[in-house]
Short mmCIF file of C-alpha atoms in Angstrom, two decimals:
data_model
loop_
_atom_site.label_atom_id
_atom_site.label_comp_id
_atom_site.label_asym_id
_atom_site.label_seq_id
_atom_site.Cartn_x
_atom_site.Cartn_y
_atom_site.Cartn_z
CA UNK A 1 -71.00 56.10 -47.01
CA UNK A 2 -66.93 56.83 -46.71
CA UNK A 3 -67.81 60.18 -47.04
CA UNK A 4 -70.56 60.14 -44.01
CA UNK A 5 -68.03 57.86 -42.16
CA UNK A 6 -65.25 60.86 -42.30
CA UNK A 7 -67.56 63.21 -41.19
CA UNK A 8 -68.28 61.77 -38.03
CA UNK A 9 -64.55 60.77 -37.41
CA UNK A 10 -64.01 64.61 -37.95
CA UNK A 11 -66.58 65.77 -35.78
CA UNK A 12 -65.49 63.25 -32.62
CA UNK A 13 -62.04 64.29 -33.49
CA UNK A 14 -63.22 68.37 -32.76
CA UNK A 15 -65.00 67.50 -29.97
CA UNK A 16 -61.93 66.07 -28.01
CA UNK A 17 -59.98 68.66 -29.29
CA UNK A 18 -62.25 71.76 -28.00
CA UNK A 19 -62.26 73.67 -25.24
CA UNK A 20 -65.57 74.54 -24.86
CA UNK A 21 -66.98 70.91 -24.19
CA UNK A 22 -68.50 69.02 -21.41
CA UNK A 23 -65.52 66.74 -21.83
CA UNK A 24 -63.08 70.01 -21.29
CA UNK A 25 -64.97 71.00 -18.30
CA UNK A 26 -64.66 67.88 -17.12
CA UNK A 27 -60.80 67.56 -17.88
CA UNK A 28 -60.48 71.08 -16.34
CA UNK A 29 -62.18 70.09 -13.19
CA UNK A 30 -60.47 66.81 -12.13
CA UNK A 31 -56.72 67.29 -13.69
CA UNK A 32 -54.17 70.73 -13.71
CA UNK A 33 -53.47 71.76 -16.61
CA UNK A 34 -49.69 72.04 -16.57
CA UNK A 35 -47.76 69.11 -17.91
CA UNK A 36 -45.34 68.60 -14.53
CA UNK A 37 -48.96 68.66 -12.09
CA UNK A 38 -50.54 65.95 -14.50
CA UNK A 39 -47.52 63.79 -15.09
CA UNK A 40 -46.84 63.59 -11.35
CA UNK A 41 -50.21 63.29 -9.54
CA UNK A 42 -52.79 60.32 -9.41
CA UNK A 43 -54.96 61.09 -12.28
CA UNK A 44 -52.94 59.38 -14.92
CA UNK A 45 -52.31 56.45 -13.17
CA UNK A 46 -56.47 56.25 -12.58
CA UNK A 47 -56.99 56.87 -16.23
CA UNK A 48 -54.43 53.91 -16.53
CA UNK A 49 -56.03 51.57 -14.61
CA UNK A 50 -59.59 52.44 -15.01
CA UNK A 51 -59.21 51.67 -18.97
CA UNK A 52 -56.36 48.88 -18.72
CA UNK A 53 -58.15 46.40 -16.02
CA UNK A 54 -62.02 45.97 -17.91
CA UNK A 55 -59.78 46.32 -21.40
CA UNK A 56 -56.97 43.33 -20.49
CA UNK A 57 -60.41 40.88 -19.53
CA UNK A 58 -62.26 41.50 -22.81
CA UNK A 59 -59.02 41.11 -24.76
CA UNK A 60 -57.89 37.86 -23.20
CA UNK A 61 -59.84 35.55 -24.88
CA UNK A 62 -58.50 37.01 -28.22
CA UNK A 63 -54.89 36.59 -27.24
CA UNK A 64 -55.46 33.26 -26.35
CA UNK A 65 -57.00 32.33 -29.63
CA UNK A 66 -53.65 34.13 -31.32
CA UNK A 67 -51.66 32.56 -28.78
CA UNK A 68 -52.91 29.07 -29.87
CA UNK A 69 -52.49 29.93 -33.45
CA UNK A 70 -49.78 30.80 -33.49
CA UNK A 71 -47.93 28.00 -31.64
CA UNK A 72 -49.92 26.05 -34.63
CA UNK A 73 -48.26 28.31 -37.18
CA UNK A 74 -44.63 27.34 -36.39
CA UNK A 75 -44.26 25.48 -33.61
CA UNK A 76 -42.22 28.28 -31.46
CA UNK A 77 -42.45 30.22 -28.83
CA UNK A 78 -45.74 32.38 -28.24
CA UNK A 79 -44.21 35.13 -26.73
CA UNK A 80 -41.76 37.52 -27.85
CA UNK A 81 -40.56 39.39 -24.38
CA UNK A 82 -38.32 42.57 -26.00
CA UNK A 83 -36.10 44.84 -22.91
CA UNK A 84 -36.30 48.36 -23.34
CA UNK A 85 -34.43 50.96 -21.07
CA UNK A 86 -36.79 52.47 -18.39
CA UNK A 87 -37.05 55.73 -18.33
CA UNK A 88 -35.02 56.32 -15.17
CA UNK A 89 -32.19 54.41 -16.85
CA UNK A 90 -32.01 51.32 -14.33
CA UNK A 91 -33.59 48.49 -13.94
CA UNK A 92 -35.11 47.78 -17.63
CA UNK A 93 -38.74 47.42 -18.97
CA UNK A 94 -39.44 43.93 -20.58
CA UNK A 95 -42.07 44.26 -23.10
CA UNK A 96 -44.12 41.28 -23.65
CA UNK A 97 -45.83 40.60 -26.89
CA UNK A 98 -47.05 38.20 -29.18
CA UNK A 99 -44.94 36.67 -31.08
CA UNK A 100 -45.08 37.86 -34.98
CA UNK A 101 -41.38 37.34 -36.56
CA UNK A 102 -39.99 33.70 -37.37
CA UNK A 103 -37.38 32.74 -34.74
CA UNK A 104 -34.19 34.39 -33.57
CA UNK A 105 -35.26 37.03 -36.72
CA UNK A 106 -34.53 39.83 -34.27
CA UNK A 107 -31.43 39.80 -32.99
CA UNK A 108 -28.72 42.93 -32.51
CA UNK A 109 -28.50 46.65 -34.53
CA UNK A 110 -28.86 45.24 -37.46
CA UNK A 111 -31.96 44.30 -37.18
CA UNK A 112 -32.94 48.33 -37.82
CA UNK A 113 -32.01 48.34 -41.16
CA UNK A 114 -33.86 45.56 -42.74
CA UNK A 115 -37.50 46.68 -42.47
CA UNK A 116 -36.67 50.16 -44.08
CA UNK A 117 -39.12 50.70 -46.65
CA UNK A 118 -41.74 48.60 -45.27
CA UNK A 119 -44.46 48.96 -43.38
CA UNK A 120 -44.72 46.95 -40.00
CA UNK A 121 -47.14 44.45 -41.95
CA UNK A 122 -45.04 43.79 -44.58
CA UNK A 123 -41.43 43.13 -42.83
CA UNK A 124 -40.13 40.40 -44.45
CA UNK A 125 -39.16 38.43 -40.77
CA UNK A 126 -43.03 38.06 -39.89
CA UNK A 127 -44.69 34.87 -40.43
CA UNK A 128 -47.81 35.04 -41.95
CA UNK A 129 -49.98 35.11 -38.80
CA UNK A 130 -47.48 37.72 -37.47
CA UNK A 131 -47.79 40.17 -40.49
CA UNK A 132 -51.75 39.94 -39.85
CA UNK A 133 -51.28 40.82 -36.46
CA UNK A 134 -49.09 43.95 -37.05
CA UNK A 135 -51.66 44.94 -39.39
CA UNK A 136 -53.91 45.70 -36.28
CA UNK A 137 -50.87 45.85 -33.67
CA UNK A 138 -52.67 42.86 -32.03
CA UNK A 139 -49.38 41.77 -31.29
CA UNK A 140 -49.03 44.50 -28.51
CA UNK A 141 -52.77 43.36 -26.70
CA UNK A 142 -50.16 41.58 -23.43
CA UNK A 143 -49.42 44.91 -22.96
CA UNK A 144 -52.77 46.03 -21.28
CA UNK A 145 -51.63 43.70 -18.06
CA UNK A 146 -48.64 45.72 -17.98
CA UNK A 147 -50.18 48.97 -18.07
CA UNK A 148 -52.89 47.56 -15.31
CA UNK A 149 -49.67 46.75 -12.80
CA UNK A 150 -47.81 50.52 -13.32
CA UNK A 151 -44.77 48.88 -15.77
CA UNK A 152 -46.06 51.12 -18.40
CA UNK A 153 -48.91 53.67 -19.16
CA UNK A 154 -51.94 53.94 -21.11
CA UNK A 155 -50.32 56.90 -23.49
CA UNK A 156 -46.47 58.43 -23.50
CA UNK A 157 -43.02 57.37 -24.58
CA UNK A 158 -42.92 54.35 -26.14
CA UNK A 159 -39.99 52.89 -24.64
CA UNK A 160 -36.77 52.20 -26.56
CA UNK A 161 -34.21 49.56 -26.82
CA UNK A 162 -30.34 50.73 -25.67
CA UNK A 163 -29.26 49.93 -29.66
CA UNK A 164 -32.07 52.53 -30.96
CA UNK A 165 -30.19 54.86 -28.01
CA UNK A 166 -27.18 54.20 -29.48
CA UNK A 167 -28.54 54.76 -32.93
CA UNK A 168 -29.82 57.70 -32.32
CA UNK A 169 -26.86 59.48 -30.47
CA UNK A 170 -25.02 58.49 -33.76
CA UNK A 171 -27.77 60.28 -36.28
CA UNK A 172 -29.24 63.03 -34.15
CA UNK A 173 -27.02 66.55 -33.07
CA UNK A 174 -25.83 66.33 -29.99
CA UNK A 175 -28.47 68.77 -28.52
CA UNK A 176 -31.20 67.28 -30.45
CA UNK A 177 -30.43 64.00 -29.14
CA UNK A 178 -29.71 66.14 -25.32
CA UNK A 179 -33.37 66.91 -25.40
CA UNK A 180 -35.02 63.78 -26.62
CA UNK A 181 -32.98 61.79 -23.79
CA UNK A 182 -34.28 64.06 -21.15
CA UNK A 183 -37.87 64.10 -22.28
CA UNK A 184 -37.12 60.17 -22.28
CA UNK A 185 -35.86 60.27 -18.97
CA UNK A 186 -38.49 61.78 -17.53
CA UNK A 187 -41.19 59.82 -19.19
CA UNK A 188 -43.58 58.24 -19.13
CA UNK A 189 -43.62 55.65 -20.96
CA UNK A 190 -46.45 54.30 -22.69
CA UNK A 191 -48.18 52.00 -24.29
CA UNK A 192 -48.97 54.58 -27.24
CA UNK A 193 -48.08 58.27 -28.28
CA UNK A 194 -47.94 61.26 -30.23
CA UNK A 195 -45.59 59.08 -32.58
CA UNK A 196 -47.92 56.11 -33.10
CA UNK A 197 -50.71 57.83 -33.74
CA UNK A 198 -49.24 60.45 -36.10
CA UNK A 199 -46.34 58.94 -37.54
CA UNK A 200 -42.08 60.12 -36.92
CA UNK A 201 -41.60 62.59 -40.02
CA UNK A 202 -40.20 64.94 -36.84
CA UNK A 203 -37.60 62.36 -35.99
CA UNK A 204 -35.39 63.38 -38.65
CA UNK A 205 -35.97 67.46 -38.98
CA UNK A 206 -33.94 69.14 -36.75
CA UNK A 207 -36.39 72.05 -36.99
CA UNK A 208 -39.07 70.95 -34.94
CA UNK A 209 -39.88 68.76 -32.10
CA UNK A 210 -39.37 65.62 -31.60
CA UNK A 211 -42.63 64.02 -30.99
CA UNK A 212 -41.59 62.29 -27.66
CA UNK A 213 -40.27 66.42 -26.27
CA UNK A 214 -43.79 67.21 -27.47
CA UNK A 215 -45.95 64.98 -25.69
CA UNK A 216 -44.10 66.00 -22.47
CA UNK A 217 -44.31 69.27 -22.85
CA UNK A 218 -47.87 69.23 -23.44
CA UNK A 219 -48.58 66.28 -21.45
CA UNK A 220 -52.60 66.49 -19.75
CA UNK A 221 -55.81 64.11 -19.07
CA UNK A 222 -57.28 66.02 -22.08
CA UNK A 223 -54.63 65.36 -24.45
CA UNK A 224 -54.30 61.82 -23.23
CA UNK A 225 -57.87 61.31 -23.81
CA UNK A 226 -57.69 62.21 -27.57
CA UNK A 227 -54.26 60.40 -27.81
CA UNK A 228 -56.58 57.27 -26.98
CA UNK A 229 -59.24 58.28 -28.99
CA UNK A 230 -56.83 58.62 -32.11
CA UNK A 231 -54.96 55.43 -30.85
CA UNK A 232 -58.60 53.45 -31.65
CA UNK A 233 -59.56 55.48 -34.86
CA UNK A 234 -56.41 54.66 -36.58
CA UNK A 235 -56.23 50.72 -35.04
CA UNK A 236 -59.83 49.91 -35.76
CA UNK A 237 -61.97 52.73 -37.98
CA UNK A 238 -59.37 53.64 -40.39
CA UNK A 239 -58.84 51.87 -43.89
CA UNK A 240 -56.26 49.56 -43.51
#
């Protein structure tokens, strides 16, 4: 059964990822192919909103079920609104999620260190409710409404707090860190990415790309489209 499972997972996965598909044609059709065309035209934002508006009204029930529990849980607040810097550096993004740590657990640069070694699940500042929610990044379900109103998109950067800038200017050569800032900069920034989906062994060797200059450079509707499709696979088909 696991095994018949993986084979279809495999075969979806080669479908988005060909280029002789009626879902390439498609692609190919409607959207440029360069990275700059796609990033800066309207078929991004359409893919945005066409997936964002029908997915925020099916998922609102749920976060109000979590939203009750978890006021139940501890008695705080229910959301947990975290500000990132936009990617033209001005006015900031304010990321609005569900709350899953105890209270005032994440507060300042220090806060990076303590989950090392753990998985987001397991972080010792979730309550219990929160670590289940992590689990499944349930937690980040307020985040469709953003997408729906343009404060973030469907797939790209995932924006960044100014003490992970700081951070990384610290660890990170100066010209790695040059690079990553202006793929940052340039966006967009997104709900999920390259990074998410496959993981940040590439934020620490200086050999290759970071996974952030990737996705720009390669940035398309097709691409996006299996970005989402991995995005589901590894929230809801993979083993957990």
């Amino acid at each position: 059964m696991v095994e018949a499972r993986s084979g279809v997972v495999d075969r979806i996965d080669q479908y988005f990822r060909r280029r002789d598909t009626a879902l390439s044609r498609v692609v190919e059709a409607v959207s440029p192919q360069t990275s700059d065309s796609y990033l800066n035209n309207g078929v991004k934002r359409t893919l945005d909103v066409s997936v964002s508006v029908p997915a925020a009204m099916i998922v609102a029930p749920l976060v109000a079920v979590l939203g009750i529990a978890k006021k139940v849980e501890d008695g705080g607040p229910v959301f947990f609104t975290h500000e990132r810097v936009s990617s033209d550096g001005r006015d900031p993004i304010n990321l609005i999620k569900i709350r899953c740590m105890k209270p005032n657990s994440d507060l300042g640069a220090k806060n990076l260190q303590i989950a090392r070694g753990f998985t987001a699940s397991q972080d010792p500042r979730n309550t219990r409710l929160g670590s289940f929610m992590r689990r499944f990044q349930l937690e980040e379900l307020p985040q469709l409404l953003q997408v729906a109103l343009g404060k973030i998109s469907l797939i790209g950067i995932r924006p960044t707090s100014s003490y992970s800038f700081d951070h990384f200017e610290k660890e990170w050569s100066p010209k790695r860190y040059k690079r990553w800032k202006e793929a940052y900069n340039r966006g967009p920034l997104g709900l999920s990415g390259v990074t998410q989906v496959f993981g940040s062994p590439y934020k620490i060797d200086e050999k290759r790309f970071h996974p952030d200059v990737f996705y720009v450079k390669k940035a398309s509707l097709g691409f996006d489209l299996y970005l989402m499709w991995k995005t589901f696979y590894s929230l809801f088909l993979r083993k957990h």
